[in-house]
Coordinates of N, CA and C and ligand atoms in Angstrom, one line a residue:
X159 N 21.1 115.7 -98.7 CA 21.8 115.2 -99.7 C 23.6 115.2 -99.9
X160 N 23.7 116.2 -98.8 CA 25.2 116.2 -98.9 C 25.9 114.8 -98.1
X161 N 25.1 114.7 -96.8 CA 25.6 113.3 -95.8 C 25.3 112.2 -97.2
X162 N 24.3 111.9 -98.0 CA 24.1 110.8 -98.8 C 25.4 111.0 -99.7
X163 N 25.8 111.9 -100.3 CA 26.9 111.8 -101.2 C 28.2 111.1 -100.3
X164 N 28.5 112.0 -99.4 CA 29.6 111.6 -98.6 C 29.5 109.9 -98.0
X165 N 28.7 109.4 -97.8 CA 28.2 108.3 -97.6 C 28.8 107.1 -98.8
X166 N 28.8 107.6 -99.7 CA 29.6 107.1 -100.9 C 30.8 106.8 -100.8
X167 N 31.6 107.8 -100.3 CA 33.0 107.3 -100.3 C 33.6 106.6 -99.0
X168 N 34.6 105.8 -99.3 CA 35.7 105.2 -98.4 C 36.9 105.9 -98.1
X169 N 37.5 106.2 -96.8 CA 38.6 106.4 -96.6 C 39.7 105.9 -97.4
X170 N 40.8 106.4 -98.0 CA 41.8 106.0 -99.2 C 42.6 105.3 -98.3
X171 N 42.9 105.6 -97.3 CA 44.0 105.3 -96.6 C 44.6 103.6 -96.4
X172 N 43.0 102.9 -96.4 CA 43.0 101.7 -96.3 C 43.5 100.7 -98.0
X173 N 43.3 101.9 -98.8 CA 43.9 101.2 -100.0 C 45.3 101.5 -100.4
X174 N 46.0 102.2 -99.2 CA 47.4 102.3 -99.5 C 48.2 101.1 -99.4
X175 N 49.0 101.1 -100.1 CA 49.8 100.1 -100.3 C 51.2 100.1 -99.3
X176 N 51.2 99.6 -97.8 CA 51.9 99.7 -97.2 C 53.3 99.3 -97.6
X177 N 54.5 99.8 -96.9 CA 55.7 100.3 -97.5 C 56.2 98.7 -96.8
X178 N 57.4 98.1 -97.3 CA 57.8 96.9 -97.1 C 58.7 97.4 -95.8
X179 N 58.5 96.2 -94.6 CA 59.0 96.3 -93.3 C 59.5 95.2 -92.9
X180 N 60.9 95.2 -91.9 CA 61.2 93.7 -91.6 C 60.7 93.3 -90.4
X181 N 61.1 92.0 -89.6 CA 60.3 91.6 -88.8 C 59.7 92.4 -87.4
X182 N 60.9 93.5 -87.1 CA 60.1 94.3 -86.2 C 59.5 95.6 -86.8
X183 N 59.1 95.6 -87.8 CA 58.1 96.6 -88.4 C 59.0 97.7 -88.3
X184 N 60.6 97.5 -88.6 CA 60.9 98.8 -89.4 C 61.0 98.6 -91.0
X185 N 60.7 100.2 -91.2 CA 61.0 100.3 -92.7 C 62.3 100.0 -93.3
X186 N 61.9 99.2 -94.5 CA 63.2 98.3 -95.0 C 63.4 99.3 -96.4
X187 N 62.3 99.9 -97.0 CA 63.1 100.9 -98.3 C 62.0 101.8 -98.4
X188 N 62.7 103.1 -99.2 CA 61.2 103.6 -99.8 C 61.1 103.1 -101.2
X189 N 60.1 103.4 -101.8 CA 60.1 103.1 -103.2 C 61.0 104.0 -103.9
X190 N 61.3 103.4 -105.1 CA 62.4 104.0 -106.2 C 62.0 105.4 -106.6
X191 N 62.5 106.4 -106.5 CA 62.2 107.8 -107.0 C 61.9 107.6 -108.7
X192 N 60.5 108.1 -109.4 CA 60.6 108.2 -110.5 C 61.8 109.0 -111.2
X193 N 61.9 108.9 -112.2 CA 61.4 107.7 -113.2 C 62.0 106.0 -113.1
X194 N 62.6 105.7 -112.3 CA 63.5 104.6 -112.1 C 62.9 103.6 -111.6
X195 N 61.2 104.1 -110.6 CA 60.2 103.2 -110.4 C 59.5 102.7 -111.5
X196 N 59.3 103.4 -112.9 CA 58.9 102.5 -113.7 C 59.3 101.9 -114.7
X197 N 61.0 101.3 -114.5 CA 61.0 100.2 -115.0 C 61.8 99.1 -114.1
X198 N 61.7 99.5 -112.4 CA 62.6 98.7 -111.9 C 61.6 97.3 -111.4
X199 N 62.7 96.1 -110.5 CA 61.2 95.7 -110.1 C 60.2 96.2 -109.3
X200 N 58.6 95.9 -109.6 CA 57.8 96.4 -108.6 C 58.0 95.8 -107.2
X201 N 57.6 96.3 -106.2 CA 58.0 95.8 -104.8 C 56.6 94.5 -104.6
X202 N 55.4 95.1 -105.3 CA 54.5 94.1 -105.1 C 54.5 92.8 -105.7
X203 N 55.6 92.7 -106.8 CA 55.6 91.7 -107.8 C 55.7 90.6 -106.5
X204 N 55.2 89.6 -106.9 CA 55.7 87.9 -106.1 C 56.9 87.5 -106.3
X205 N 57.2 87.2 -105.4 CA 59.3 87.3 -105.1 C 59.6 86.1 -106.1
X206 N 58.7 85.3 -106.4 CA 59.6 83.9 -107.1 C 60.3 84.7 -108.5
X207 N 61.2 84.6 -108.9 CA 62.1 84.8 -110.1 C 61.1 84.6 -111.2
X208 N 60.3 83.7 -111.4 CA 59.5 83.6 -112.6 C 58.5 84.9 -112.9
X209 N 58.2 85.5 -111.8 CA 57.4 86.7 -111.7 C 57.9 88.0 -112.4
X210 N 59.3 88.3 -111.8 CA 60.1 89.5 -112.4 C 60.3 88.8 -113.8
X211 N 61.0 87.7 -113.9 CA 61.0 87.7 -115.5 C 59.8 88.0 -116.3
X212 N 58.6 87.3 -116.0 CA 57.6 87.9 -116.9 C 57.2 89.6 -116.8
X213 N 57.7 89.9 -115.8 CA 57.2 91.3 -116.1 C 58.5 92.2 -116.7
X214 N 59.8 91.9 -117.0 CA 60.5 92.4 -117.8 C 60.3 92.1 -119.5
X215 N 59.6 90.6 -119.5 CA 59.4 90.6 -120.9 C 58.2 91.5 -121.0
X216 N 57.7 91.4 -120.3 CA 56.0 92.0 -120.6 C 56.9 93.6 -121.1
X217 N 57.7 93.9 -120.2 CA 58.1 95.5 -120.6 C 58.8 95.9 -121.8
X218 N 59.3 94.4 -122.3 CA 60.1 94.6 -123.3 C 59.1 94.2 -124.8
X219 N 58.5 93.1 -124.5 CA 57.2 93.2 -125.8 C 56.6 94.4 -126.2
X220 N 56.1 95.1 -125.0 CA 55.2 96.2 -125.3 C 56.5 97.4 -126.0
X221 N 57.7 97.5 -125.6 CA 58.5 98.6 -125.8 C 58.5 98.6 -127.4
X222 N 58.8 96.9 -127.6 CA 59.0 96.5 -128.9 C 58.0 96.9 -129.9
X223 N 56.7 96.3 -129.6 CA 55.5 96.5 -130.3 C 54.8 98.1 -130.4
X224 N 55.2 99.0 -129.4 CA 55.0 100.3 -129.6 C 55.7 100.6 -130.4
X225 N 56.8 100.6 -130.6 CA 57.8 101.3 -131.4 C 58.1 100.7 -132.8
X226 N 57.4 99.6 -133.0 CA 57.7 99.2 -134.6 C 56.5 99.0 -134.9
X227 N 54.8 98.8 -134.3 CA 53.8 98.9 -134.9 C 52.9 99.9 -134.5
X228 N 52.7 100.5 -133.3 CA 51.7 101.8 -132.7 C 52.4 102.8 -133.3
X229 N 53.8 103.2 -132.9 CA 54.0 104.3 -133.4 C 54.4 104.5 -134.9
X230 N 54.7 103.7 -135.4 CA 55.0 103.9 -137.0 C 54.0 103.4 -137.8
X231 N 53.8 102.0 -137.4 CA 53.1 101.1 -138.9 C 51.4 101.3 -138.8
X232 N 50.7 102.1 -138.1 CA 49.3 102.2 -138.0 C 48.5 103.4 -138.4
X233 N 49.5 104.1 -139.1 CA 48.7 105.6 -139.6 C 48.4 106.7 -138.4
X234 N 49.0 106.4 -137.3 CA 48.4 107.3 -136.3 C 48.8 108.5 -136.0
X235 N 48.3 109.8 -136.3 CA 48.7 111.1 -135.6 C 49.1 111.4 -134.1
X236 N 50.1 110.8 -133.7 CA 50.7 111.1 -132.5 C 50.3 112.1 -131.8
X237 N 50.5 113.2 -132.6 CA 50.3 114.8 -132.4 C 49.0 115.0 -131.6
X238 N 48.2 114.5 -132.4 CA 46.5 115.1 -132.0 C 46.4 113.9 -130.7
X239 N 47.1 113.2 -130.2 CA 46.7 112.2 -129.0 C 47.1 112.6 -127.6
X240 N 46.3 113.1 -127.1 CA 47.0 113.8 -125.5 C 46.3 112.6 -124.3
X241 N 45.4 111.9 -124.2 CA 44.9 111.3 -123.3 C 44.3 110.0 -124.1
X242 N 45.0 109.0 -123.2 CA 45.0 107.4 -124.0 C 44.3 106.6 -122.7
X243 N 43.6 105.8 -123.5 CA 43.4 104.5 -122.0 C 43.2 103.0 -122.7
X244 N 44.1 102.7 -121.8 CA 44.4 101.4 -122.1 C 43.0 100.3 -121.2
X245 N 42.6 99.7 -122.6 CA 41.3 99.1 -121.5 C 41.7 97.6 -121.1
X246 N 42.7 97.0 -121.5 CA 43.5 95.8 -120.5 C 44.8 96.1 -120.4
X247 N 45.3 96.8 -119.5 CA 46.5 97.5 -119.0 C 47.6 96.4 -118.5
X248 N 47.0 94.7 -117.9 CA 48.5 94.2 -117.5 C 49.1 95.2 -116.4
X249 N 50.7 95.0 -116.6 CA 51.3 95.5 -116.1 C 51.5 96.9 -116.4
X250 N 50.9 97.6 -117.5 CA 51.0 99.0 -117.8 C 52.1 99.0 -119.1
X251 N 52.5 97.6 -119.2 CA 53.4 98.0 -120.8 C 53.4 98.9 -121.4
X252 N 52.1 98.6 -121.8 CA 51.9 99.7 -123.3 C 52.1 101.5 -122.5
X253 N 51.5 102.0 -121.7 CA 51.9 103.0 -121.1 C 53.2 103.8 -120.9
X254 N 54.2 102.6 -120.1 CA 55.6 102.8 -120.1 C 56.2 102.7 -121.5
X255 N 55.7 101.9 -122.7 CA 56.0 102.3 -123.7 C 56.0 103.4 -124.3
X256 N 55.1 104.3 -123.9 CA 54.6 105.5 -124.6 C 55.1 106.6 -123.4
X257 N 56.1 106.5 -122.8 CA 56.5 107.7 -121.7 C 56.9 108.5 -122.3
X258 N 57.8 108.7 -123.3 CA 58.7 110.0 -123.9 C 57.6 110.6 -124.5
X259 N 56.5 110.3 -125.1 CA 55.6 111.0 -125.6 C 54.7 111.9 -124.5
X260 N 54.3 113.1 -124.8 CA 53.7 114.2 -124.2 C 52.2 113.6 -123.9
X261 N 51.7 112.4 -123.5 CA 50.2 112.0 -123.4 C 50.1 111.4 -122.0
X262 N 48.9 111.4 -121.6 CA 48.6 110.9 -120.1 C 47.7 109.3 -120.5
X263 N 48.2 108.5 -119.4 CA 47.4 107.4 -119.4 C 46.7 106.9 -118.7
X264 N 45.5 106.5 -118.8 CA 44.7 105.8 -117.6 C 44.7 104.0 -118.1
X265 N 45.3 103.4 -117.0 CA 45.5 102.1 -117.1 C 44.2 101.4 -116.6
X266 N 43.4 100.6 -117.3 CA 42.1 100.0 -116.7 C 42.4 98.7 -116.6
X267 N 42.4 97.9 -115.6 CA 42.7 96.6 -115.1 C 41.2 95.6 -115.2
X268 N 40.8 95.2 -116.3 CA 39.3 94.5 -116.3 C 39.0 93.7 -114.9
X269 N 38.1 93.5 -114.6 CA 37.8 92.5 -113.4 C 38.1 91.1 -113.8
X270 N 37.6 90.7 -115.0 CA 38.0 89.5 -115.3 C 39.6 88.9 -115.7
X271 N 40.5 89.9 -115.4 CA 41.7 89.8 -115.9 C 42.7 89.3 -114.2
X272 N 43.7 89.1 -114.7 CA 44.9 88.7 -113.3 C 44.6 90.4 -112.7
X273 N 44.9 90.6 -111.3 CA 45.1 91.9 -110.7 C 46.1 92.4 -110.5
X274 N 46.7 93.3 -111.4 CA 47.6 94.0 -111.5 C 47.7 95.7 -110.9
X275 N 46.7 95.6 -110.8 CA 47.2 97.4 -110.3 C 47.8 97.7 -109.5
X276 N 47.6 96.9 -108.5 CA 49.0 97.6 -107.2 C 50.5 97.6 -108.1
X277 N 51.0 96.5 -108.8 CA 51.9 96.9 -109.9 C 52.1 98.0 -110.5
X278 N 50.8 98.3 -111.3 CA 50.6 99.9 -111.7 C 51.3 101.1 -111.1
X279 N 50.6 101.0 -110.0 CA 50.5 102.0 -108.6 C 52.4 102.1 -108.4
X280 N 52.7 100.9 -108.3 CA 54.3 100.8 -108.0 C 55.3 101.6 -109.1
X281 N 54.6 101.2 -110.1 CA 55.5 101.8 -111.3 C 55.1 103.5 -111.3
X282 N 54.3 103.9 -110.7 CA 54.1 105.6 -110.5 C 53.2 106.0 -111.7
X283 N 52.3 104.9 -112.0 CA 51.3 105.2 -113.2 C 49.7 105.2 -112.2
X284 N 48.9 105.5 -113.1 CA 47.6 105.3 -112.5 C 46.7 104.6 -113.0
X285 N 45.7 103.8 -112.5 CA 45.0 102.8 -113.1 C 43.2 102.7 -112.4
X286 N 42.4 102.0 -112.9 CA 41.2 101.7 -112.2 C 41.2 100.2 -112.4
X287 N 40.0 99.8 -111.8 CA 39.7 98.3 -111.7 C 38.1 98.6 -112.7
X288 N 37.7 98.0 -113.5 CA 36.7 98.1 -114.2 C 36.1 97.1 -114.9
X289 N 34.6 96.9 -114.9 CA 33.9 95.6 -115.4 C 33.3 96.2 -117.1
X290 N 33.9 95.9 -117.8 CA 33.4 96.6 -119.3 C 32.2 95.8 -119.9
X291 N 32.0 95.2 -119.0 CA 30.2 94.8 -119.4 C 29.4 96.4 -118.8
X292 N 30.3 97.0 -118.0 CA 29.3 98.3 -117.2 C 29.9 99.6 -117.9
X293 N 29.1 100.8 -117.6 CA 29.9 102.0 -118.0 C 30.9 102.7 -117.5
X294 N 31.9 103.2 -117.8 CA 32.8 103.7 -117.5 C 32.6 105.3 -116.6
X295 N 32.8 105.6 -115.6 CA 33.4 106.8 -115.1 C 34.4 107.6 -115.9
X296 N 34.0 108.2 -116.8 CA 35.4 108.9 -117.8 C 35.9 110.0 -116.6
X297 N 35.6 110.8 -115.6 CA 36.3 111.7 -115.0 C 37.6 111.2 -114.3
X298 N 38.5 112.1 -114.7 CA 38.4 113.5 -115.1 C 38.9 113.5 -116.5
X299 N 39.1 113.0 -117.3 CA 39.3 113.5 -118.4 C 38.5 113.0 -119.8
X300 N 38.9 113.5 -120.9 CA 38.3 112.7 -122.1 C 39.4 112.4 -122.8
X301 N 38.8 111.2 -123.9 CA 40.2 110.4 -124.5 C 40.3 110.6 -126.2
X302 N 41.5 110.6 -126.7 CA 41.7 110.8 -127.8 C 42.1 109.6 -128.8
X303 N 42.6 108.7 -127.6 CA 43.1 107.3 -127.9 C 42.9 106.2 -127.0
X304 N 42.1 105.1 -127.7 CA 41.6 104.2 -126.6 C 42.2 102.7 -127.1
X305 N 43.1 102.0 -126.4 CA 43.5 101.0 -126.8 C 43.2 99.3 -126.1
X306 N 42.4 98.6 -127.2 CA 41.7 97.2 -126.6 C 42.3 96.4 -127.1
X307 N 43.7 95.6 -126.5 CA 44.4 94.6 -126.7 C 43.5 93.3 -125.9
X308 N 43.1 92.4 -126.6 CA 42.4 91.2 -126.4 C 41.2 91.7 -125.1
X309 N 40.5 92.6 -125.3 CA 39.6 92.7 -124.4 C 38.3 91.8 -124.3
X310 N 38.0 91.5 -125.7 CA 36.4 91.1 -126.2 C 36.1 89.9 -125.9
X311 N 37.0 89.0 -125.9 CA 36.7 87.4 -126.1 C 35.9 87.5 -124.5
X312 N 36.9 87.7 -123.5 CA 36.2 87.4 -122.2 C 34.9 88.1 -121.8
X313 N 34.5 89.6 -122.7 CA 33.1 90.0 -122.6 C 32.4 89.3 -122.9
X314 N 32.6 88.6 -124.3 CA 31.4 88.2 -124.9 C 30.5 86.9 -124.1
X315 N 30.9 86.6 -123.1 CA 30.6 85.3 -122.5 C 29.9 86.2 -121.5
X316 N 30.0 87.3 -121.2 CA 28.8 88.0 -120.0 C 27.8 88.9 -120.5
X317 N 28.3 89.9 -121.7 CA 27.5 90.9 -122.1 C 27.6 90.7 -123.8
X318 N 26.8 91.5 -124.3 CA 26.7 91.9 -125.9 C 27.8 93.3 -125.9
X319 N 28.8 92.6 -127.0 CA 30.0 93.5 -127.3 C 29.1 94.6 -127.9
X320 N 28.1 94.9 -128.5 CA 27.5 96.0 -129.1 C 27.6 97.2 -127.9
X321 N 27.1 96.8 -126.7 CA 27.2 97.8 -125.7 C 28.8 98.3 -125.4
X322 N 29.6 97.6 -125.6 CA 30.7 97.7 -125.4 C 31.4 98.7 -126.5
X323 N 31.0 98.6 -127.3 CA 31.4 99.3 -128.6 C 30.7 100.6 -128.3
X324 N 29.8 100.6 -128.1 CA 29.2 102.0 -127.9 C 29.5 102.8 -127.0
X325 N 29.7 102.2 -125.7 CA 30.5 102.7 -124.6 C 32.0 102.9 -125.2
X326 N 32.4 102.8 -126.0 CA 33.8 103.2 -126.6 C 33.7 104.1 -127.3
X327 N 32.7 104.4 -128.3 CA 32.2 105.4 -128.9 C 31.8 106.6 -128.0
X328 N 31.3 105.9 -127.0 CA 31.0 107.7 -126.2 C 32.4 108.2 -125.7
X329 N 33.2 107.3 -125.3 CA 34.1 108.0 -124.5 C 35.2 108.4 -125.2
X330 N 35.2 108.3 -126.4 CA 36.3 108.4 -127.3 C 35.7 109.8 -128.3
X331 N 36.6 111.2 -128.2 CA 36.0 112.2 -128.7 C 36.0 111.8 -130.4
X332 N 35.3 112.9 -131.1 CA 35.5 112.7 -132.5 C 36.8 112.9 -133.0
X333 N 37.3 111.9 -134.0 CA 38.5 112.3 -134.6 C 39.8 111.5 -133.8
X334 N 39.3 110.7 -132.7 CA 39.9 110.2 -131.9 C 40.0 108.4 -132.4
X335 N 40.9 108.0 -131.8 CA 41.3 106.6 -132.2 C 41.0 105.7 -131.4
X336 N 40.7 104.2 -132.3 CA 40.7 103.1 -131.3 C 41.7 102.1 -132.1
X337 N 42.7 101.6 -131.3 CA 43.4 100.4 -131.7 C 42.8 99.0 -130.8
X338 N 42.5 98.1 -131.7 CA 41.8 97.0 -131.6 C 43.1 95.7 -131.8
X339 N 43.8 95.3 -131.1 CA 44.6 94.0 -131.2 C 43.5 93.1 -130.9
X340 N 43.4 92.0 -131.8 CA 42.5 90.7 -131.2 C 42.6 89.7 -132.4
X341 N 41.7 89.0 -132.2 CA 41.6 87.7 -133.5 C 40.6 88.1 -134.4
X342 N 41.2 87.6 -135.9 CA 40.1 88.0 -136.8 C 38.5 88.0 -136.7
X343 N 38.2 87.1 -135.6 CA 36.8 86.4 -135.1 C 36.3 87.8 -134.5
X344 N 37.5 88.4 -133.8 CA 36.4 89.4 -133.0 C 36.6 90.5 -134.1
X345 N 37.7 90.7 -134.8 CA 37.9 92.2 -135.3 C 36.7 92.2 -136.4
X346 N 36.5 91.1 -136.5 CA 35.1 91.0 -137.8 C 33.7 91.3 -137.2
X347 N 34.0 91.1 -135.8 CA 32.4 91.9 -135.5 C 32.7 93.1 -134.8
X348 N 33.6 93.7 -134.4 CA 33.8 94.9 -134.2 C 33.8 95.7 -135.4
X349 N 34.9 95.5 -136.0 CA 34.6 96.2 -137.5 C 33.5 96.9 -137.9
X350 N 32.8 96.1 -138.6 CA 31.2 96.6 -139.1 C 30.2 97.3 -137.5
X351 N 30.5 96.8 -136.7 CA 29.9 97.7 -135.4 C 30.4 99.4 -135.8
X352 N 31.9 99.4 -135.9 CA 32.4 100.7 -136.0 C 31.8 101.5 -137.0
X353 N 31.7 100.8 -138.4 CA 31.5 100.9 -139.2 C 30.0 101.6 -139.6
X354 N 29.2 101.2 -138.9 CA 27.7 101.6 -138.4 C 27.7 102.9 -137.5
X355 N 28.5 103.0 -136.8 CA 28.5 104.2 -136.1 C 29.6 105.3 -136.9
X356 N 29.7 105.4 -138.1 CA 29.9 106.1 -139.1 C 31.9 106.1 -138.9
X357 N 32.4 105.1 -138.4 CA 33.9 105.2 -138.3 C 34.8 104.8 -139.3
X358 N 35.4 105.6 -139.8 CA 36.8 104.4 -140.6 C 37.6 103.6 -140.1
X359 N 37.5 102.3 -140.4 CA 38.2 101.4 -140.0 C 39.3 100.8 -140.9
X360 N 40.4 100.8 -140.5 CA 41.5 99.7 -141.4 C 42.3 98.5 -140.3
X361 N 42.6 97.7 -141.3 CA 43.4 96.6 -140.7 C 44.8 96.6 -140.8
X362 N 45.3 96.1 -140.1 CA 46.8 96.2 -140.3 C 47.2 94.6 -139.9
X363 N 48.2 93.8 -141.0 CA 48.7 92.6 -140.2 C 47.7 91.9 -140.0
X364 N 46.3 91.7 -140.0 CA 45.4 90.8 -139.9 C 45.3 90.9 -138.2
X365 N 45.7 91.5 -137.3 CA 45.6 91.5 -135.9 C 45.5 93.0 -135.6
X366 N 45.5 94.0 -136.1 CA 45.3 95.4 -135.3 C 44.3 95.7 -136.6
X367 N 43.0 96.2 -135.8 CA 42.2 97.4 -136.3 C 42.3 98.8 -135.7
X368 N 42.5 99.3 -136.8 CA 42.7 101.1 -136.4 C 41.3 101.4 -136.7
X369 N 40.1 102.0 -135.9 CA 39.4 102.8 -136.1 C 39.3 104.2 -135.6
X370 N 38.7 104.9 -136.4 CA 38.8 106.8 -136.3 C 37.4 107.0 -136.1
X371 N 37.2 107.7 -135.3 CA 35.8 107.9 -135.3 C 36.0 109.3 -135.6
X372 N 34.6 109.7 -136.6 CA 34.6 110.8 -137.6 C 33.3 111.6 -136.7
X373 N 33.6 112.9 -137.3 CA 32.8 114.0 -136.7 C 31.4 113.9 -137.2
X374 N 31.2 112.5 -137.4 CA 29.4 112.4 -138.2 C 28.4 112.9 -137.3
X375 N 27.4 113.6 -137.9 CA 26.1 114.4 -136.8 C 25.3 113.9 -138.0
X376 N 24.0 113.8 -137.0 CA 22.8 113.2 -137.7 C 22.2 114.5 -138.8
X377 N 21.5 114.3 -139.8 CA 21.0 115.2 -140.9 C 20.0 116.1 -139.8
X378 N 19.6 117.0 -140.1 CA 18.5 118.0 -139.2 C 17.2 117.5 -139.9
Ligands
LIG30 C1 48.6 115.7 -136.8 O1 48.0 116.6 -135.7 C2 48.4 117.6 -135.6 C3 47.8 118.3 -134.3 O2 46.3 118.0 -134.4 C4 48.0 118.4 -136.8 O3 48.5 120.1 -136.4 C5 48.8 117.9 -138.1 O4 48.6 118.7 -138.9 C6 48.4 116.3 -138.0 N1 48.8 115.7 -138.9 C7 48.3 115.2 -140.0 C8 49.6 115.1 -141.1 O5 47.4 115.3 -140.0

């Protein structure tokens, strides 16, 4: 039994990103120390200037959206949030914008989105690849806040979003929040599913759905 378990693991060293070296194999530079690495150009980013520009634009976009909308505009009690999951993290701009809050953020890079996981690690943050058409191994945390920014449209072509919503309901603790940023078409599908699971649902600016999972229990 133990042997079988061991076979499922792969040595991590091949997953580590090599440090930049010059033509002779000498180390060029160490990664920036924390917290500078969070906001400086990630070494893994493509070297064309466009990539860096997009990266900084993304950081700024999330910083503004979080301070104008997520922190103040959505009636979320951030004091009750400890662990956050970003279902479609991109460069982890959302996690970066939350850095001054005492929260832990798991950044998920969906398999049908551009591969940004190396950049997330470069920034000193944590992340995973995942296919949201499958269930998620939530170890080692439970979650108080799930962020779903434009995740459902891609999934709809491959699986039933009922299953994805049910999985979110499983992941999130009672009284926890889900924020869906998406088109009204998607919000109109997700909202009724959440209500059917006894969540409260509020819409902001026709693009943010805030769902709060209730402490509902079936009658004995
Ligand atoms: C926000 O959450 C904290 C921690 O659970 C709680 O003590 C506080 O009363 C809540 N504030 C509001 C306005 O509900």
